[in-house]
Every structure is written in C-alpha cells, then in structure tokens.
XYZ file of C-alpha atoms in Angstrom:
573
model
C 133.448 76.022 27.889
C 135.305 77.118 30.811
C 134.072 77.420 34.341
C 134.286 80.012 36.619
C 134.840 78.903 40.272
C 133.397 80.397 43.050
C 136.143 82.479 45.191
C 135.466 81.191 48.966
C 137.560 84.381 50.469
C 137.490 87.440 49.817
C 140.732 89.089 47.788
C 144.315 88.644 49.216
C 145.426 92.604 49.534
C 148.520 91.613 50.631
C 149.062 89.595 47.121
C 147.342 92.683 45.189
C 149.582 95.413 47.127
C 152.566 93.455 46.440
C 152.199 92.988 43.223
C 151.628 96.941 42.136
C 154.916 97.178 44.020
C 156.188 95.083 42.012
C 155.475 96.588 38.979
C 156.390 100.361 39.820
C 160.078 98.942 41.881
C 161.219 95.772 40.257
C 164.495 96.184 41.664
C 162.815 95.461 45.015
C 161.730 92.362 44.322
C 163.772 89.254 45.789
C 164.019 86.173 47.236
C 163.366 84.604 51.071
C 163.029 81.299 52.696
C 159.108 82.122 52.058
C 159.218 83.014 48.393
C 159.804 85.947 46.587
C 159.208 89.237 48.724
C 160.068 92.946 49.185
C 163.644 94.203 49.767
C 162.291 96.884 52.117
C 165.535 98.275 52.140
C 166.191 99.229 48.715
C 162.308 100.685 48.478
C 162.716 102.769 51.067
C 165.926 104.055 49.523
C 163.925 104.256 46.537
C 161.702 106.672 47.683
C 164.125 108.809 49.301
C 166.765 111.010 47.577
C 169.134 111.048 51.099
C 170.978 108.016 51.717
C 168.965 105.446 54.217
C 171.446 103.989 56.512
C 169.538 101.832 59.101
C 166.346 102.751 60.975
C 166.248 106.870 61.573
C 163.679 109.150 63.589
C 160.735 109.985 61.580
C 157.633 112.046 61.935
C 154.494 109.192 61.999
C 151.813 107.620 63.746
C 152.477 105.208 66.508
C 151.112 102.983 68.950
C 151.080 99.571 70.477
C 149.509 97.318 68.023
C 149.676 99.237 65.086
C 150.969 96.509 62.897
C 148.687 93.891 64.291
C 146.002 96.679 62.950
C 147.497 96.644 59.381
C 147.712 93.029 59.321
C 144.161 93.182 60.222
C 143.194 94.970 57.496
C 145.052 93.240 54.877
C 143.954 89.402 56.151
C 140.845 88.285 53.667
C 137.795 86.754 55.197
C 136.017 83.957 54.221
C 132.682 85.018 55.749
C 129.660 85.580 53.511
C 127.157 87.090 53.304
C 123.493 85.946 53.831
C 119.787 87.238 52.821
C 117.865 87.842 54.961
C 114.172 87.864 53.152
C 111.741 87.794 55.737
C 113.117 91.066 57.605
C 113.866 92.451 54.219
C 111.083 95.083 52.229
C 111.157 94.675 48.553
C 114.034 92.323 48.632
C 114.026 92.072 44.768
C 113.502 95.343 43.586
C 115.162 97.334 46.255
C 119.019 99.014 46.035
C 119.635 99.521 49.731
C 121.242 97.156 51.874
C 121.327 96.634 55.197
C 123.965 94.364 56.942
C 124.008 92.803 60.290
C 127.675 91.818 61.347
C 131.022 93.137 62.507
C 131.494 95.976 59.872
C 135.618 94.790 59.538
C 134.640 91.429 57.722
C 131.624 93.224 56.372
C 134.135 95.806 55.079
C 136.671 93.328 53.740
C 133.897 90.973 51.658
C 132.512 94.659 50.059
C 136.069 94.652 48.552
C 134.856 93.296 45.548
C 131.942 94.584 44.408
C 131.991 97.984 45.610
C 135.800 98.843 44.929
C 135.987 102.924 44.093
C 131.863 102.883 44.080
C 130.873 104.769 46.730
C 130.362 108.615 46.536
C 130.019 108.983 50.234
C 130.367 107.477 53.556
C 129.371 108.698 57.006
C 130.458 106.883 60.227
C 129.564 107.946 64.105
C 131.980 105.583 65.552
C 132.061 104.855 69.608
C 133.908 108.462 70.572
C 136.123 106.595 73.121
C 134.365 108.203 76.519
C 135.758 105.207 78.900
C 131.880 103.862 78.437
C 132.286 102.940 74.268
C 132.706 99.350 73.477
C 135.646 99.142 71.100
C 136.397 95.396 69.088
C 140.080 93.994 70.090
C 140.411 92.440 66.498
C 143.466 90.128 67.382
C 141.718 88.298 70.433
C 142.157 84.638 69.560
C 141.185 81.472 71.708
C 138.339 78.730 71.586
C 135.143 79.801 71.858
C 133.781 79.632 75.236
C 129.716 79.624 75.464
C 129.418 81.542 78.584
C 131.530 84.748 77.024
C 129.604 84.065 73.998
C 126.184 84.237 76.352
C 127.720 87.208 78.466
C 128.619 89.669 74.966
C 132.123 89.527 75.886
C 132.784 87.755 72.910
C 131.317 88.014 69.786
C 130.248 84.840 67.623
C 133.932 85.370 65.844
C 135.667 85.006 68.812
C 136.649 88.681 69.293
C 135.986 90.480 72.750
C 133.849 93.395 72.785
C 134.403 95.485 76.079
C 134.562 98.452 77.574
C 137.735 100.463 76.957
C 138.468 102.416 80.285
C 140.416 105.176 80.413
C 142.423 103.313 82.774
C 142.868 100.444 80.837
C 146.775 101.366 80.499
C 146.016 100.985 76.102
C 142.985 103.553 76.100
C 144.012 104.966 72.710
C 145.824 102.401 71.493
C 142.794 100.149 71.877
C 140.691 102.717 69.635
C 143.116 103.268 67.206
C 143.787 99.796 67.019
C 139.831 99.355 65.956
C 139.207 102.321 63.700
C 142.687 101.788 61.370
C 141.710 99.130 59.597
C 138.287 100.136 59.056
C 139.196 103.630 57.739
C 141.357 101.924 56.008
C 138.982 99.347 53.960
C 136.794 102.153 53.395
C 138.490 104.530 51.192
C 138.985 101.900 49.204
C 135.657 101.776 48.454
C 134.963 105.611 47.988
C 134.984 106.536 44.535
C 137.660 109.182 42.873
C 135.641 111.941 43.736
C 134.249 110.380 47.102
C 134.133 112.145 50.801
C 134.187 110.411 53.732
C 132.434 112.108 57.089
C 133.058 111.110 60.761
C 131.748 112.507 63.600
C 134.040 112.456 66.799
C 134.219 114.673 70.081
C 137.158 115.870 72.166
C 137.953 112.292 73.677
C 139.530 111.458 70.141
C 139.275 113.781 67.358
C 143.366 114.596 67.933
C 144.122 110.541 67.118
C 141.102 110.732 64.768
C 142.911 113.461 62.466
C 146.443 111.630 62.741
C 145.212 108.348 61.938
C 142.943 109.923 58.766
C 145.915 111.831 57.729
C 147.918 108.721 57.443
C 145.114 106.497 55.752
C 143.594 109.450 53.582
C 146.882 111.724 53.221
C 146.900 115.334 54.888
C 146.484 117.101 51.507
C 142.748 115.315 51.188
C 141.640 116.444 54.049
C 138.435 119.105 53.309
C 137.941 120.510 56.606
C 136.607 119.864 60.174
C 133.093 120.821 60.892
C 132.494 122.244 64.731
C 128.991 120.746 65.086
C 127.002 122.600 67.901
C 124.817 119.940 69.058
C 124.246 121.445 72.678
C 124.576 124.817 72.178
C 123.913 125.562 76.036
C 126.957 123.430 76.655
C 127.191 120.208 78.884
C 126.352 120.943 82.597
C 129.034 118.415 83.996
C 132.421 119.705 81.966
C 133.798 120.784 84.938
C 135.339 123.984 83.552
C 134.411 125.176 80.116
C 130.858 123.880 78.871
C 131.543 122.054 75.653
C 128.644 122.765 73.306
C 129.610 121.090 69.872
C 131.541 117.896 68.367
C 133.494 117.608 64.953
C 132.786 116.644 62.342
C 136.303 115.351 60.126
C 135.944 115.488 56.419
C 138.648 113.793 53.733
C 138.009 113.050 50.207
C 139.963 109.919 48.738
C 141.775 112.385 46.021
C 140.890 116.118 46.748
C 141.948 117.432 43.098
C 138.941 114.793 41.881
C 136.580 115.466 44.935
C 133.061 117.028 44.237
C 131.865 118.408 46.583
C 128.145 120.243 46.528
C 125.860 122.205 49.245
C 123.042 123.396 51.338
C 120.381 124.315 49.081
C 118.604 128.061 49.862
C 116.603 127.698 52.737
C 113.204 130.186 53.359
C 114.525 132.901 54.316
C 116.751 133.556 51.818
C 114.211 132.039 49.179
C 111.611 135.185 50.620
C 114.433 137.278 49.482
C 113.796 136.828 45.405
C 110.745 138.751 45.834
C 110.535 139.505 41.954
C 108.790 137.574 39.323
C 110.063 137.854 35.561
C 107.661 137.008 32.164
C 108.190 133.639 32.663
C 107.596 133.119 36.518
C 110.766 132.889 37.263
C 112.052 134.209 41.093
C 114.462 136.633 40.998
C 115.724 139.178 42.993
C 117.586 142.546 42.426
C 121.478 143.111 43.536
C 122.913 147.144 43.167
C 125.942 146.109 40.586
C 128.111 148.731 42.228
C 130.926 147.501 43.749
C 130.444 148.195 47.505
C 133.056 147.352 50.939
C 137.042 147.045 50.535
C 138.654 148.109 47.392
C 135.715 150.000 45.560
C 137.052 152.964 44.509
C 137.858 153.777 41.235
C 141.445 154.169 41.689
C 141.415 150.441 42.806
C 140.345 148.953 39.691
C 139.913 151.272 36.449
C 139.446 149.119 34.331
C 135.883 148.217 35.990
C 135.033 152.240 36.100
C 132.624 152.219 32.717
C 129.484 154.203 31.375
C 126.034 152.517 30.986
C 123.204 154.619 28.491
C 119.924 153.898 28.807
C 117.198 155.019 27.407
C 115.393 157.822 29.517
C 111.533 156.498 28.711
C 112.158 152.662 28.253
C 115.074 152.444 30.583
C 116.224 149.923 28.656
C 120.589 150.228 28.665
C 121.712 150.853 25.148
C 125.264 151.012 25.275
C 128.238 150.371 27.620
C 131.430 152.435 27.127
C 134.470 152.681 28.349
C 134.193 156.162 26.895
C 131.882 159.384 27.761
C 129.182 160.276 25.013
C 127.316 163.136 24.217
C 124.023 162.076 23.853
C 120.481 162.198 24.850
C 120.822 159.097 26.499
C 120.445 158.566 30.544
C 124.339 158.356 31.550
C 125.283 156.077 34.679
C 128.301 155.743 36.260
C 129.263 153.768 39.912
C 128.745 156.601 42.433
C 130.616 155.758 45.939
C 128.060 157.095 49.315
C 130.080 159.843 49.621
C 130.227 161.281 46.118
C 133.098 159.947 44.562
C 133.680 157.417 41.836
C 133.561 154.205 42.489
C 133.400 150.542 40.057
C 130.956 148.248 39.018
C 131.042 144.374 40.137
C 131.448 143.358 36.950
C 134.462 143.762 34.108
C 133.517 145.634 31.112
C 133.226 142.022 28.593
C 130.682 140.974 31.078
C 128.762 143.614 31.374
C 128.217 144.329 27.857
C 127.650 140.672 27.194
C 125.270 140.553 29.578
C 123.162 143.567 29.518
C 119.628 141.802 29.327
C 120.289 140.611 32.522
C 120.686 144.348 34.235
C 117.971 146.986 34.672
C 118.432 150.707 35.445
C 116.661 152.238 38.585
C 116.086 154.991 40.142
C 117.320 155.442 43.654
C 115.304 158.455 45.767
C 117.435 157.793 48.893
C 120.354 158.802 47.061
C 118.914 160.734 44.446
C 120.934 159.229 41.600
C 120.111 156.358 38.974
C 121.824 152.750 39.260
C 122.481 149.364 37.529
C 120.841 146.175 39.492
C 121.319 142.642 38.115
C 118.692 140.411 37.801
C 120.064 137.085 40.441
C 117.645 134.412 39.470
C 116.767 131.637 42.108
C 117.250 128.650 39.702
C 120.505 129.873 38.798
C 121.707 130.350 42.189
C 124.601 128.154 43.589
C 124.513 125.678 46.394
C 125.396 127.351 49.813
C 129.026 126.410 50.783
C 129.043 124.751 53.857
C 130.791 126.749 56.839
C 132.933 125.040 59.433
C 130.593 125.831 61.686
C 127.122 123.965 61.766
C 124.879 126.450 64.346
C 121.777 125.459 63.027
C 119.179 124.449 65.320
C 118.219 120.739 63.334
C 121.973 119.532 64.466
C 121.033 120.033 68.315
C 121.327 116.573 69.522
C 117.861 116.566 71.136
C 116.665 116.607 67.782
C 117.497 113.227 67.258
C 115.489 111.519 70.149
C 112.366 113.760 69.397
C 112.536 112.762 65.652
C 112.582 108.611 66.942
C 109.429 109.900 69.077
C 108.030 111.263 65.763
C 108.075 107.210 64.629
C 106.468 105.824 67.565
C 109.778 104.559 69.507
C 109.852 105.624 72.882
C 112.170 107.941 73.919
C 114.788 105.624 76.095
C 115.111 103.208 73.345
C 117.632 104.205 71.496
C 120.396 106.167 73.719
C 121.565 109.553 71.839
C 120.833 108.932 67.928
C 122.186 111.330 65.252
C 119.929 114.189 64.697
C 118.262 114.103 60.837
C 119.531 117.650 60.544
C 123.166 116.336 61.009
C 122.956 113.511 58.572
C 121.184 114.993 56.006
C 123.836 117.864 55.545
C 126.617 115.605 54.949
C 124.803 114.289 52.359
C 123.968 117.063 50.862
C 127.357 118.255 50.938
C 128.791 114.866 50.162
C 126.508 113.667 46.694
C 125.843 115.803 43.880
C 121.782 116.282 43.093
C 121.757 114.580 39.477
C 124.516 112.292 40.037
C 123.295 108.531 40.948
C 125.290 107.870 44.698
C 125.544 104.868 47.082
C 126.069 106.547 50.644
C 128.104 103.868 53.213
C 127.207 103.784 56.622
C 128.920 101.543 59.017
C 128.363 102.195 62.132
C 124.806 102.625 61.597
C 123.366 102.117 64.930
C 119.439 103.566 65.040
C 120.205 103.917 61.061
C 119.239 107.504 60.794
C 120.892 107.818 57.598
C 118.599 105.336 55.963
C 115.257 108.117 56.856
C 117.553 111.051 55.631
C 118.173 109.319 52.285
C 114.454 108.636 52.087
C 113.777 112.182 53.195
C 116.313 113.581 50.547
C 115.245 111.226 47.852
C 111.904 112.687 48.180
C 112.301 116.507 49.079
C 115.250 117.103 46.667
C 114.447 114.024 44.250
C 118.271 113.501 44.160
C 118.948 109.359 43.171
C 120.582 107.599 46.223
C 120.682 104.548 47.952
C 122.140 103.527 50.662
C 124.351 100.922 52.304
C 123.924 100.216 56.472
C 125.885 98.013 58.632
C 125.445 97.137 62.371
C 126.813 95.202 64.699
C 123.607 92.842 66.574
C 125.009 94.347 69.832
C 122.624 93.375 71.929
C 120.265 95.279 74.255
C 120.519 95.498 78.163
C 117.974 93.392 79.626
C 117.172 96.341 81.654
C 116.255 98.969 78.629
C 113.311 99.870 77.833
C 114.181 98.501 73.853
C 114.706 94.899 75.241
C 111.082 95.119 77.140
C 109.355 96.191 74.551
C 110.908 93.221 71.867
C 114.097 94.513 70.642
C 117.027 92.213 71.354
C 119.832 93.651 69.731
C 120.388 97.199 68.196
C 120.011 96.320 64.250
C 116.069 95.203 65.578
C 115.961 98.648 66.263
C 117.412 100.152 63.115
C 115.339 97.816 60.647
C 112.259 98.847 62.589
C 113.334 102.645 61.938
C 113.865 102.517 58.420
C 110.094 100.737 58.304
C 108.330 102.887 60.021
C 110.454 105.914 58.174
C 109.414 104.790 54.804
C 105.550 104.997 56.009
C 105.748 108.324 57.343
C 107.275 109.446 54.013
C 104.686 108.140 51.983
C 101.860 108.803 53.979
C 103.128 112.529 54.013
C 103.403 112.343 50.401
C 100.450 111.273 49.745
C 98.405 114.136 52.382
C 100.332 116.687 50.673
C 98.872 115.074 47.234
C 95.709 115.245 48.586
C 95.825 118.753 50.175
C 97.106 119.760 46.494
C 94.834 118.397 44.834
C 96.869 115.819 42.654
C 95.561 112.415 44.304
C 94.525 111.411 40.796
C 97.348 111.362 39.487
C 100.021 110.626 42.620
C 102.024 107.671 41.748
C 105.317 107.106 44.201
C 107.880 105.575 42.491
C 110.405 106.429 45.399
C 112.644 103.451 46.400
C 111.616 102.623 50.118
C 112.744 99.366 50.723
C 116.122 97.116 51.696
C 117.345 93.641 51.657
C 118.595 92.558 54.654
C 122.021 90.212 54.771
C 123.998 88.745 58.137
C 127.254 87.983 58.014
C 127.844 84.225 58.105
C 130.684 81.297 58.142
C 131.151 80.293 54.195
C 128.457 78.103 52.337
C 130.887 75.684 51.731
C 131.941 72.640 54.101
C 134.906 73.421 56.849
C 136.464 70.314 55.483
C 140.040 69.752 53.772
C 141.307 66.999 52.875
C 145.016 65.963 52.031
C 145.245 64.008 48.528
C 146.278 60.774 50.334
C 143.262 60.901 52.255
C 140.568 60.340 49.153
C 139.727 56.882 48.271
C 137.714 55.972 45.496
C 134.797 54.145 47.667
C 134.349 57.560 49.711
C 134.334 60.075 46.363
C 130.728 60.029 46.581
C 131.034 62.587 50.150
C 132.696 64.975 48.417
C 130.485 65.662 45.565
C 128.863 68.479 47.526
C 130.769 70.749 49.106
C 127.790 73.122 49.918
C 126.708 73.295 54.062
C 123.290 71.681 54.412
C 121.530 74.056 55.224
C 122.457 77.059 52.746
C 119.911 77.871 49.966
C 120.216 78.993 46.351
C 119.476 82.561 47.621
C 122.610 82.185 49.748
C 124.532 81.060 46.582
C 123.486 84.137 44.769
C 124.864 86.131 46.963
C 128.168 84.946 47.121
C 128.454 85.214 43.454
C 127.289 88.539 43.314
C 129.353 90.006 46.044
C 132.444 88.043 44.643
C-alpha cells in the first residue's frame, strides 16, 4: 500500500505554468545552465504573426517593481494553516471560514483546495488616500523585536506602513500589493465567477489597468458609480465627490452568470391583481407604445384579436379581417391611427390564456392586457449607478450600532446595502456559492450572507480573511478589549448571527408558527491563523545522519502542533 506524503508548501506555479507552456509550444522548450527553461524568444515570436526583432514599444502596464510583484505571486508558501476552536462557533458543522493572516500567503495555501471554486469574491482594499497601510511584499531582513512591537513589521518580516503620496513610489507601492493578490484570486473564481472591488478616485485608473491585465479587458462587466455620500464630501476642494466605484470582472465573461436585485415594495404594490390560484399579477396594455409603434414600422406585428362580446374571452387571432359577430381588436395609436402589438403573431396566439380583453373608457375603445405574473418576473438588472439610500456610507456605522459596537470602533465599515447587492448580483439564488472576502476588515459580508441566507433562503457560505492589524492604543476598540481588527470582525459575525435568529424567531412568534419554527440556517465559522509549518525547520545533509542519532528524527512534527493542526494541512493540501 502506498503512502501519500504530506506536501509541506503549497504548489510551485512557476513549475505548473511552465509546464502548460510546455505542452501548447514545445519548440520553446530548451536548455540553460539551470535546467531546461523557456526560449522567450521564439514564444513571443510564436504568438505574433510580425517578425520580433529585439525588444519593441508596446502598449502595457508598468511600474517599478512589477516583476518583483509577479515573482511574488508565483513563490509557494510553506505557511499553514491553524484552527482556531475556542474563537470558532460550530467548528465541526459549520462551512464558513474565517482566517486571520496576511491574505497573500492566505491566498497562495487556498491554491489547492479552492482552485476554480469560488462563485464570487468581494474585496474593499486600502483605496491608497496617503493614510492606507499598503504590505511591501519583498522587504527582507532579520527580524527585529522592536519593529515587530511597533507594527512596522509584521510577524513575516514584511513592513506595513503608510504609503504617502510623497513617498516618490505612491502607486507603484499599491500596485505592487494588489497584483499578486488579484492575481491568486481569479484563480480561485470559478468559470462563471465575478469578482467585485470597491475603489475611489485615488486609484480606480491603476485599479482598471492592473484588472485588465490580470482578468483581460473583454471580462470586464462594468463599473458601478456607488453614491455613498450623496451630499458630496465637504473638503474636495472643488467638485464635491459623492460616490466611489465599484469594478466588476468575471474570470471568463462568455461563462459568467450573472443574476439581480430582486423586486423591491414598490414595485411588488404594483401586481395589484390576484388570479384563481393566488397568484400576484398585474396587467400591462400589449400595444406597442414609444419609438417605432406604428404600423408601418413593423407589419408583421399589426394582427386582429376576436373575443367573445359576453365572456370576453379572445377566440381567435388573425392576421386576416373576419366577418363575424365576434368583438374585433386591433392596436389603436393615441391619435387614431394603427399601431402594433408587443408581441409577434406565434406568440400571441400561443399564448392567448395569458391575455384578457378590456375595456378602456378614457379612450373609448377595447384593448389586449397581458397577465405579468410576480413569480415569473425576472431579476432587476443592476444599473451602473447604485443611488439607493442602503449604500450611503453612514449606513454602515449605524448598522455596527444596531449590534451593540460603539460607533468609533470600527472607522468607516461597508454599508450592508452595498455588500449585499454584489451578492445578489454575483451568486445565483438556487445555485450552492462560496463568496471570498479578503480584505474583510469589520467582516460585513459575513452578516449580509447570514441576512441573505435567511431573507432570500439562497445556499452560501462564506470565506473571510483579515490581517490582525492591530488597534491604536488610543481607539475606543482597544479600550473597550479589542486588540487587533479580526477581534472586531469575529465579534460582528457573533453578535450578527443572534440578531438574525432572535428576529427569526419574533417574527415566528408574531406569526404564529413558534410550534413549529426550527432554524436550520448555518450561523457559525471556524476560525484558522496563519502559522509557520507543523513540521521541524530542520534539514539535514545525508552526511550529517548517524545511526546513534536516527532516533531525533523520527518525528518531524513541532511540539507543540495538535492532530487538529494536522487535519488541516491535509485538507487544505
């Protein structure tokens, strides 16, 4: 019986790109003093039909440290992950995750197990504003306590600062972060997967080149103008900006699927009419009305409906007049002449069951209405423009009041209303979807999955990783017992889950269905923190193993990892 090893890295990309290069261009493949490699040369002139001679001008991306950024990305880790149990709610039942850690490694050990599995992701990464903190990936050096102490350095030994405008690589720096990210996570959208990132004016011009290169141009879906202060901000010193984007790309846009709002109550009051079986519908003149509804534009959609006089109940459609006893109706324009119906002749006289015949006094003539059920009705499309007042951004800061946190302890968290329309745009309601958030911060999208989960009953769970940045001493967070920001966002998605059960069970109550309420809504998470391997930081050449000291080596394991540890290296490998 064989036995599988346990993989202490996550995958070589650089090994797995190469190799599907080396398949589709094995003409490209030769030799160096490091091995076989890539003739760059003949695979560019590969995939050009002009002859390459030497480096030429090209249209692309560019900035200082953009290959250091691609390295980044294709480097493995050998960080794990860890559980987390006793911060964790319904560790061994539950399907969301939350992650504490730098979401790069995070992103890289995910490879694995969640390769082309997520429908959707959402990010609100730092917008860049001279205040952000943005990671410098490459910093290397030993680790040095006091930066450690200070959060100038993060327990990897990368420096997390400020990026100031005047910093002399301002964009470069950001770019630099978010490439490899972006870059990791569309591998892990599925084929029909969106991605969503919310941006402002400080970046969303790098933020659309550097998506067009990791995404491709043709996947991109749209950008969203998001009016979060509709009043605009007091201190733009000329025109008072009052919304932020929001950048949308799928991972192959002739696979995306992409759904929408559903109806909300005032359009719902609008099916005013009830059927024989309860169902909501409401009545929509079948005359063709606005540009191009004359006869003359379309003749073929110019046809006679006969109904009879007493039942009203349509009879016949022709294309042809009759002489009958039957109630004739034809589309009549406002001002008298003809006009056409909506539909083509097929569908109307497949259809007619679905049409009634009315009188109109108003206009003193009788017309065809179609019966436009409720249940039947389509998602809303989502506009480019979100002016709806659940995406104002004080929204989000009243809805962390509505939990209990004060209002100063988280600074500026997404608004629910903002969140939960990407992912109701982003999932599909019957479909079973994993929704990928990380940068997570006051994890907001963990209460609108729990919200959507039970308002629409669509099947998600979710995915959440943070960065333990930790809390100014100063805040009011660190005073009352949070010390880092993910303290904060497991606390949230705690005291979320409560309010959406209690809720559901007054509205039970209040209905009159206590007796039979049972919840079977998902409401908890496992928490993991990124970690150094389980095993031993310990290699050994072969002339250094003697047969008296064999015995040291028999457990490579760190002291003090536990089965549960173990587990969860095998199941993310």
């Amino acid at each position: 019986m064989s036995i599988d090893k346990l993989d202490l890295q996550s995958p070589d990309l650089v090994n797995e790109n190469f190799e599907k290069l080396a398949a589709l261009f094995p003409n490209c493949v030769t030799e160096s003093v490091d091995g076989i490699a890539i003739d760059f040369d003949l695979l560019k002139q590969e995939l050009s039909h002009a002859v390459i001679e030497g480096n030429r001008e090209r249209y692309r991306l560019e900035w200082p440290g953009k290959r250091e950024a691609i390295v980044t990305a294709n480097l493995p880790t050998t960080k794990t992950l860890r559980p987390v149990r006793e911060d964790s709610v319904d560790f061994d039942n539950t399907e969301n995750l939350y992650i504490e850690g730098d979401n790069l490694e995070v992103l890289k050990i995910l490879q694995e197990s969640y390769f082309g599995k997520i429908k959707m992701i959402y990010i609100d990464p730092p917008y860049n504003t001279g205040n952000d903190f943005v990671y410098r990936d490459n910093f290397t050096g030993d680790k040095d306590e006091e930066l450690f102490e200070s959060g100038q350095i993060d327990e990897y030994n990368r420096r997390l600062v400020a990026n100031p405008e005047a910093s002399g690589r301002y964009h470069s720096d950001w770019l630099s972060m978010m490439y490899p990210r972006l870059k990791l996570a569309r591998n892990l959208l599925t084929e029909d997967g969106i991605i969503f990132i919310s941006i402002d004016d400080n970046e969303a011009h790098n933020l659309r080149k550097v998506c067009d290169e990791v995404f491709g141009e043709g996947n991109l879906l749209g950008v969203i103008a998001n009016v979060n202060n509709p009043k605009g901000r007091s201190d733009d010193a000329f025109i008072a900006t009052a919304h932020e984007y929001v950048a949308v790309y799928s991972r192959d846009i002739s696979k995306a699927s992409v759904y929408g709002f559903e109806p909300e109550d005032k359009v719902i009051k609008r099916y005013n009419k009830t059927d024989c079986s309860g169902l909501k519908y409401r009545e929509i003149d079948l005359r063709k009305t606005g540009d191009a509804d004359k006869r003359s534009d379309r003749p073929d959609m110019f046809y006679y409906f006969y109904a009879d006089p007493n039942s009203l109940e349509i009879i016949e459609v022709s294309k042809e007049k009759r002489a009958n006893d039957l109630l004739e109706i034809i589309p009549v324009k406002d001002d008298g002449s003809d006009g056409r119906w909506r539909w083509g002749f097929i569908t109307a006289k497949e259809n007619m069951g679905e049409l009634l015949v009315k009188y109109m006094p108003n206009r003193e003539i009788w017309g065809v209405f179609e019966k436009d059920y409720l249940d039947g009705r389509p998602p809303l499309k989502s506009t480019s423009s979100w002016t709806h007042k659940d995406v104002n951004s004080e929204r989000g800061s009243e809805q962390m009041v509505d939990l209990g946190f004060d209002k100063e302890t988280f600074s500026r968290p997404k608004p629910l209303g903002t969140l939960r329309r990407t992912i109701e745009v982003g999932t599909i309601p019957k479909e079973k979807s994993i929704v990928l958030d990380f940068f997570s911060g006051s994890a907001g999208i963990a209460q609108a999955v729990f919200e959507l989960v039970g308002d629409t009953k669509r099947d998600l769970s979710f995915i959440l990783v943070q960065l333990p940045e930790q809390t100014d001493e100063k805040s009011e967070a660190y005073k009352v017992g949070y010390e880092n920001i993910c303290e904060i966002g497991k606390e949230r998605i705690r005291r979320a889950a409560n309010k959406i059960k209690e809720e559901k069970r007054a509205k039970a109550k209040k209905d009159g269905l206590f007796a039979d309420f049972e919840d079977t809504q998902d409401y908890g998470f496992r928490v993991y923190r990124l970690a150094d391997s389980n095993m031993q930081d310990v290699y050994y050449r072969p002339q250094d193993y003697k047969q008296e000291t064999l015995d040291m080596f028999d457990d490579n394991i760190k002291p003090d990892r536990t089965p549960d540890d173990l587990l969860a290296q095998v199941m993310l490998d």
